[in-house]
Amino acid sequence: MEIDKQLLADCHLIGEWQGIAVLLHKNSLMPWFILVPLSETQVFRELYELPKTQRQQLQLFSDQISFYLEKKFNSKKINIAALGNVVEQLHQHIIGRKPEDLCWPNPVWGNLDRSEQYASFLVEEVRADITRLLESE
Amino acid sequence: MEIDKQLLADCHLIGEWQGIAVLLHKNSLMPWFILVPLSETQVFRELYELPKTQRQQLQLFSDQISFYLEKKFNSKKINIAALGNVVEQLHQHIIGRKPEDLCWPNPVWGNLDRSEQYASFLVEEVRADITRLLESE
């Protein structure tokens, strides 16, 4: 099934590996990935609905992206959350946080009132990094 | 290692099973569990630090508690999050949400400005339910 329109509007689509779409939030003021597990037959809503292998894959990708946030963006704390109160389709946020960021120590949702775009070369750099990282998993 | 003091102040300790402490947030206006994976040798900070079996256990308990929230509290959406910007010790929130709750569709953190205690018999009821549920896992 497809990725929710709102998620696609808010994010750069980085790619899809093993049935999991990887998105990068367009707001460059916060390093913020969103993972969307896809299926040909249904739109997932809750984590417990995922088939076992896809859930393991989601966990593996979450870890890889957590390490990437720490290494590339110098993140000091990783926020991982599946909320879905606004966008129903199951999507997992993986957000790199640090004490000097714009909404620390609050969660980002509803507290990020400024936005800046990524330069396109940076999006391409992230795409190259993530592709290298997740293709080997 | 011990459970963070702030978590213990905010929650009722329901019990500990398989190295995972189960807490119920004291604010009865939102059905809200917090899972804290414990270790004798370290305080976990990030999900990726968990040993494999403990992480599987955390996932299993999250699912069981999600089903419980749906059944007992008629929750329509489950919010699952490990943030840790304020309390450093790794803890996973499992919150039962519904469109008529106090902060829908916003996340609960920072948006829940009222609080009501549980009657003690209700806490005991939850303890009995959760014990039955998690002891069999």
Coordinates of C-alpha atoms in Angstrom, one line a residue:
Chain A
M1 CA 0.0 0.0 0.0
E2 CA 1.1 3.6 -0.4
I3 CA 2.7 6.0 2.0
D4 CA 0.3 8.5 3.6
K5 CA 0.1 11.8 1.7
Q6 CA 0.8 14.0 4.7
L7 CA 4.0 12.1 5.5
L8 CA 5.1 12.5 1.9
A9 CA 4.4 16.2 2.0
D10 CA 6.3 16.7 5.3
C11 CA 9.3 14.5 4.4
H12 CA 11.9 13.6 1.8
L13 CA 11.5 10.0 0.7
I14 CA 15.0 8.5 1.1
G15 CA 14.2 5.0 -0.1
E16 CA 12.6 1.7 0.7
W17 CA 14.4 -1.4 1.9
Q18 CA 12.9 -4.8 3.0
G19 CA 9.4 -3.4 3.0
I20 CA 10.2 -0.4 5.1
A21 CA 10.1 3.2 3.7
V22 CA 12.7 5.6 5.1
L23 CA 11.7 9.3 5.2
L24 CA 13.7 12.3 6.3
H25 CA 11.6 15.2 7.8
K26 CA 12.0 18.3 5.7
N27 CA 12.8 20.5 8.7
S28 CA 16.5 20.5 8.9
L29 CA 16.5 22.2 12.3
M30 CA 15.9 18.7 13.8
P31 CA 17.5 15.5 12.5
W32 CA 14.4 13.5 12.2
F33 CA 13.7 10.2 10.4
I34 CA 10.4 8.4 10.0
L35 CA 10.1 4.7 9.2
V36 CA 7.0 3.4 7.5
P37 CA 6.5 -0.4 7.3
L38 CA 4.6 -1.2 4.1
S39 CA 2.5 -4.2 3.0
E40 CA 0.8 -5.1 -0.3
T41 CA -2.4 -6.0 1.4
Q42 CA -3.0 -3.6 4.3
V43 CA -2.1 -0.3 5.9
F44 CA -0.7 -1.0 9.4
R45 CA -1.9 1.0 12.3
E46 CA -0.3 -0.4 15.4
L47 CA 3.2 -2.0 16.0
Y48 CA 1.6 -5.2 17.2
E49 CA 0.1 -5.7 13.7
L50 CA 3.5 -6.2 12.0
P51 CA 4.6 -9.6 10.9
K52 CA 7.5 -10.9 13.0
T53 CA 10.2 -10.5 10.3
Q54 CA 9.1 -7.0 9.4
R55 CA 9.1 -6.0 13.0
Q56 CA 12.6 -7.2 13.5
Q57 CA 13.6 -5.3 10.4
L58 CA 12.0 -2.2 11.7
Q59 CA 14.0 -2.6 15.0
L60 CA 17.2 -3.2 13.1
F61 CA 16.7 -0.1 10.9
S62 CA 15.8 1.9 14.0
D63 CA 19.1 1.0 15.6
Q64 CA 21.1 1.7 12.5
I65 CA 19.5 5.1 12.1
S66 CA 20.0 5.8 15.8
F67 CA 23.8 5.2 15.4
Y68 CA 23.7 7.3 12.3
L69 CA 22.1 10.2 14.1
E70 CA 24.7 10.0 16.8
K71 CA 27.6 9.8 14.4
K72 CA 26.5 12.3 11.7
F73 CA 24.5 14.8 13.7
N74 CA 26.2 14.4 17.0
S75 CA 22.8 13.6 18.7
K76 CA 23.0 12.9 22.4
K77 CA 19.6 11.3 22.9
I78 CA 17.4 9.3 20.5
N79 CA 13.6 9.8 20.7
I80 CA 11.8 6.8 19.3
A81 CA 8.0 7.0 19.0
A82 CA 5.0 5.5 17.2
L83 CA 2.1 7.9 18.0
G84 CA -0.3 8.0 15.0
N85 CA -3.0 10.3 16.5
V86 CA -2.9 12.5 13.4
V87 CA -1.6 10.3 10.6
E88 CA -3.2 6.9 11.1
Q89 CA -0.7 4.9 9.1
L90 CA 1.9 3.3 11.4
H91 CA 5.1 5.3 11.3
Q92 CA 8.0 5.3 13.7
H93 CA 9.8 8.6 14.5
I94 CA 13.5 8.4 15.2
I95 CA 14.7 11.9 16.2
G96 CA 18.2 12.9 17.2
R97 CA 18.1 15.3 20.2
K98 CA 20.6 17.3 22.1
P99 CA 20.4 19.8 25.0
E100 CA 21.0 22.8 22.8
D101 CA 18.3 21.9 20.2
L102 CA 15.2 24.1 19.6
C103 CA 12.8 22.3 21.9
W104 CA 14.9 20.4 24.4
P105 CA 13.8 18.8 26.8
N106 CA 10.3 18.8 25.3
P107 CA 9.2 16.4 22.6
V108 CA 9.3 17.9 19.1
W109 CA 5.6 17.5 18.3
G110 CA 3.9 20.9 18.8
N111 CA 7.1 22.5 20.1
L112 CA 9.0 23.1 16.9
D113 CA 7.9 26.5 15.6
R114 CA 10.7 27.3 13.2
S115 CA 11.6 25.5 10.0
E116 CA 14.5 25.5 7.6
Q117 CA 14.9 23.4 4.5
Y118 CA 17.9 21.1 3.8
A119 CA 20.2 22.1 1.0
S120 CA 19.5 19.4 -1.7
F121 CA 23.1 18.2 -1.6
L122 CA 22.6 17.3 2.0
V123 CA 19.5 15.3 1.3
E124 CA 21.5 13.4 -1.4
E125 CA 24.3 12.9 1.1
V126 CA 21.9 11.4 3.7
R127 CA 20.4 9.2 0.9
A128 CA 23.8 7.9 0.0
D129 CA 24.7 7.2 3.6
I130 CA 21.4 5.5 4.5
T131 CA 21.5 3.4 1.3
R132 CA 25.0 2.1 2.2
L133 CA 23.9 1.5 5.8
L134 CA 20.6 -0.3 5.2
E135 CA 21.5 -2.2 2.0
S136 CA 23.9 -4.3 4.1
E137 CA 21.3 -5.3 6.6
Chain B
M1 CA 19.9 -1.1 39.3
E2 CA 17.1 0.9 40.7
I3 CA 14.2 2.7 39.1
D4 CA 14.6 6.4 38.7
K5 CA 13.1 8.4 41.6
Q6 CA 11.1 10.7 39.4
L7 CA 9.4 7.8 37.6
L8 CA 8.6 6.2 41.0
A9 CA 7.1 9.5 42.2
D10 CA 4.9 9.9 39.2
C11 CA 3.7 6.3 39.0
H12 CA 2.3 3.3 40.9
L13 CA 4.8 0.4 40.7
I14 CA 2.7 -2.5 39.5
G15 CA 5.4 -5.2 39.6
E16 CA 8.5 -6.6 37.9
W17 CA 8.6 -9.5 35.5
Q18 CA 11.5 -10.9 33.5
G19 CA 13.7 -7.9 34.3
I20 CA 11.1 -5.3 33.3
A21 CA 9.4 -3.1 35.8
V22 CA 5.8 -2.1 35.0
L23 CA 4.5 1.3 36.2
L24 CA 1.1 2.9 36.0
H25 CA 1.1 6.7 35.8
K26 CA -0.8 8.1 38.7
N27 CA -2.9 10.4 36.6
S28 CA -6.0 8.4 36.0
L29 CA -7.3 10.9 33.3
M30 CA -5.1 9.0 30.8
P31 CA -4.5 5.2 30.9
W32 CA -0.7 5.3 30.8
F33 CA 1.9 2.5 31.5
I34 CA 5.6 2.9 31.6
L35 CA 8.0 -0.1 31.2
V36 CA 11.5 0.1 32.7
P37 CA 14.0 -2.6 31.7
L38 CA 16.4 -3.2 34.6
S39 CA 19.8 -4.7 34.8
E40 CA 22.1 -5.5 37.8
T41 CA 25.1 -3.9 36.2
Q42 CA 24.0 -0.8 34.3
V43 CA 21.3 1.8 33.8
F44 CA 20.0 1.6 30.2
R45 CA 19.6 4.8 28.3
E46 CA 18.8 3.8 24.7
L47 CA 16.7 1.0 23.2
Y48 CA 19.7 -0.3 21.2
E49 CA 21.6 -1.0 24.5
L50 CA 19.2 -3.8 25.6
P51 CA 20.3 -7.4 25.4
K52 CA 18.3 -9.3 22.8
T53 CA 16.2 -11.4 25.1
Q54 CA 15.3 -8.4 27.2
R55 CA 14.3 -6.4 24.2
Q56 CA 12.1 -9.2 22.9
Q57 CA 10.5 -9.3 26.4
L58 CA 9.9 -5.5 26.3
Q59 CA 8.2 -5.9 22.9
L60 CA 6.1 -8.8 24.2
F61 CA 5.0 -6.9 27.3
S62 CA 4.3 -3.7 25.1
D63 CA 2.0 -5.8 23.0
Q64 CA 0.2 -7.4 26.0
I65 CA -0.3 -4.0 27.6
S66 CA -1.5 -2.5 24.3
F67 CA -4.2 -5.2 24.1
Y68 CA -5.0 -4.6 27.7
L69 CA -5.5 -0.8 27.1
E70 CA -7.8 -1.6 24.2
K71 CA -9.9 -4.1 26.2
K72 CA -10.0 -2.5 29.6
F73 CA -9.9 1.2 28.8
N74 CA -11.4 1.1 25.3
S75 CA -8.4 2.8 23.9
K76 CA -8.6 3.5 20.1
K77 CA -4.9 4.3 19.5
I78 CA -1.8 3.2 21.3
N79 CA 1.1 5.7 21.7
I80 CA 4.4 4.0 22.2
A81 CA 7.5 6.1 22.9
A82 CA 10.9 6.0 24.4
L83 CA 12.0 9.7 24.8
G84 CA 14.2 10.2 27.9
N85 CA 15.0 13.8 27.5
V86 CA 14.0 14.5 31.1
V87 CA 14.4 11.2 32.9
E88 CA 17.6 9.6 31.5
Q89 CA 16.9 6.0 32.4
L90 CA 15.4 4.1 29.5
H91 CA 11.6 3.9 29.9
Q92 CA 9.0 3.1 27.3
H93 CA 5.6 4.8 27.5
I94 CA 2.5 2.9 26.4
I95 CA -0.5 5.2 26.4
G96 CA -4.0 4.4 25.5
R97 CA -5.6 7.2 23.5
K98 CA -9.0 8.1 22.1
P99 CA -10.5 11.0 20.2
E100 CA -12.4 12.2 23.2
D101 CA -9.4 12.3 25.6
L102 CA -8.0 15.4 27.2
C103 CA -5.3 16.2 24.7
W104 CA -6.2 14.3 21.5
P105 CA -4.7 14.5 18.9
N106 CA -1.6 16.0 20.6
P107 CA 0.9 13.9 22.5
V108 CA 0.3 13.7 26.3
W109 CA 3.7 15.2 27.3
G110 CA 3.2 18.9 28.2
N111 CA -0.4 18.8 27.1
L112 CA -2.1 17.2 30.1
D113 CA -2.9 20.0 32.5
R114 CA -5.3 18.2 34.8
S115 CA -4.8 15.3 37.1
E116 CA -6.9 12.9 39.1
Q117 CA -5.8 10.0 41.3
Y118 CA -7.0 6.4 40.8
A119 CA -9.1 4.9 43.6
S120 CA -6.8 2.4 45.3
F121 CA -9.1 -0.5 44.4
L122 CA -8.6 0.3 40.7
V123 CA -4.8 0.2 41.1
E124 CA -5.2 -3.2 42.7
E125 CA -7.5 -4.3 39.9
V126 CA -4.9 -3.3 37.3
R127 CA -2.1 -5.0 39.4
A128 CA -4.2 -8.2 39.4
D129 CA -4.9 -8.0 35.7
I130 CA -1.3 -7.2 34.7
T131 CA 0.1 -10.0 36.9
R132 CA -2.2 -12.5 35.3
L133 CA -1.3 -11.2 31.9
L134 CA 2.5 -11.0 32.2
E135 CA 3.2 -14.0 34.4
S136 CA 2.1 -16.3 31.6
E137 CA 4.5 -14.7 29.1

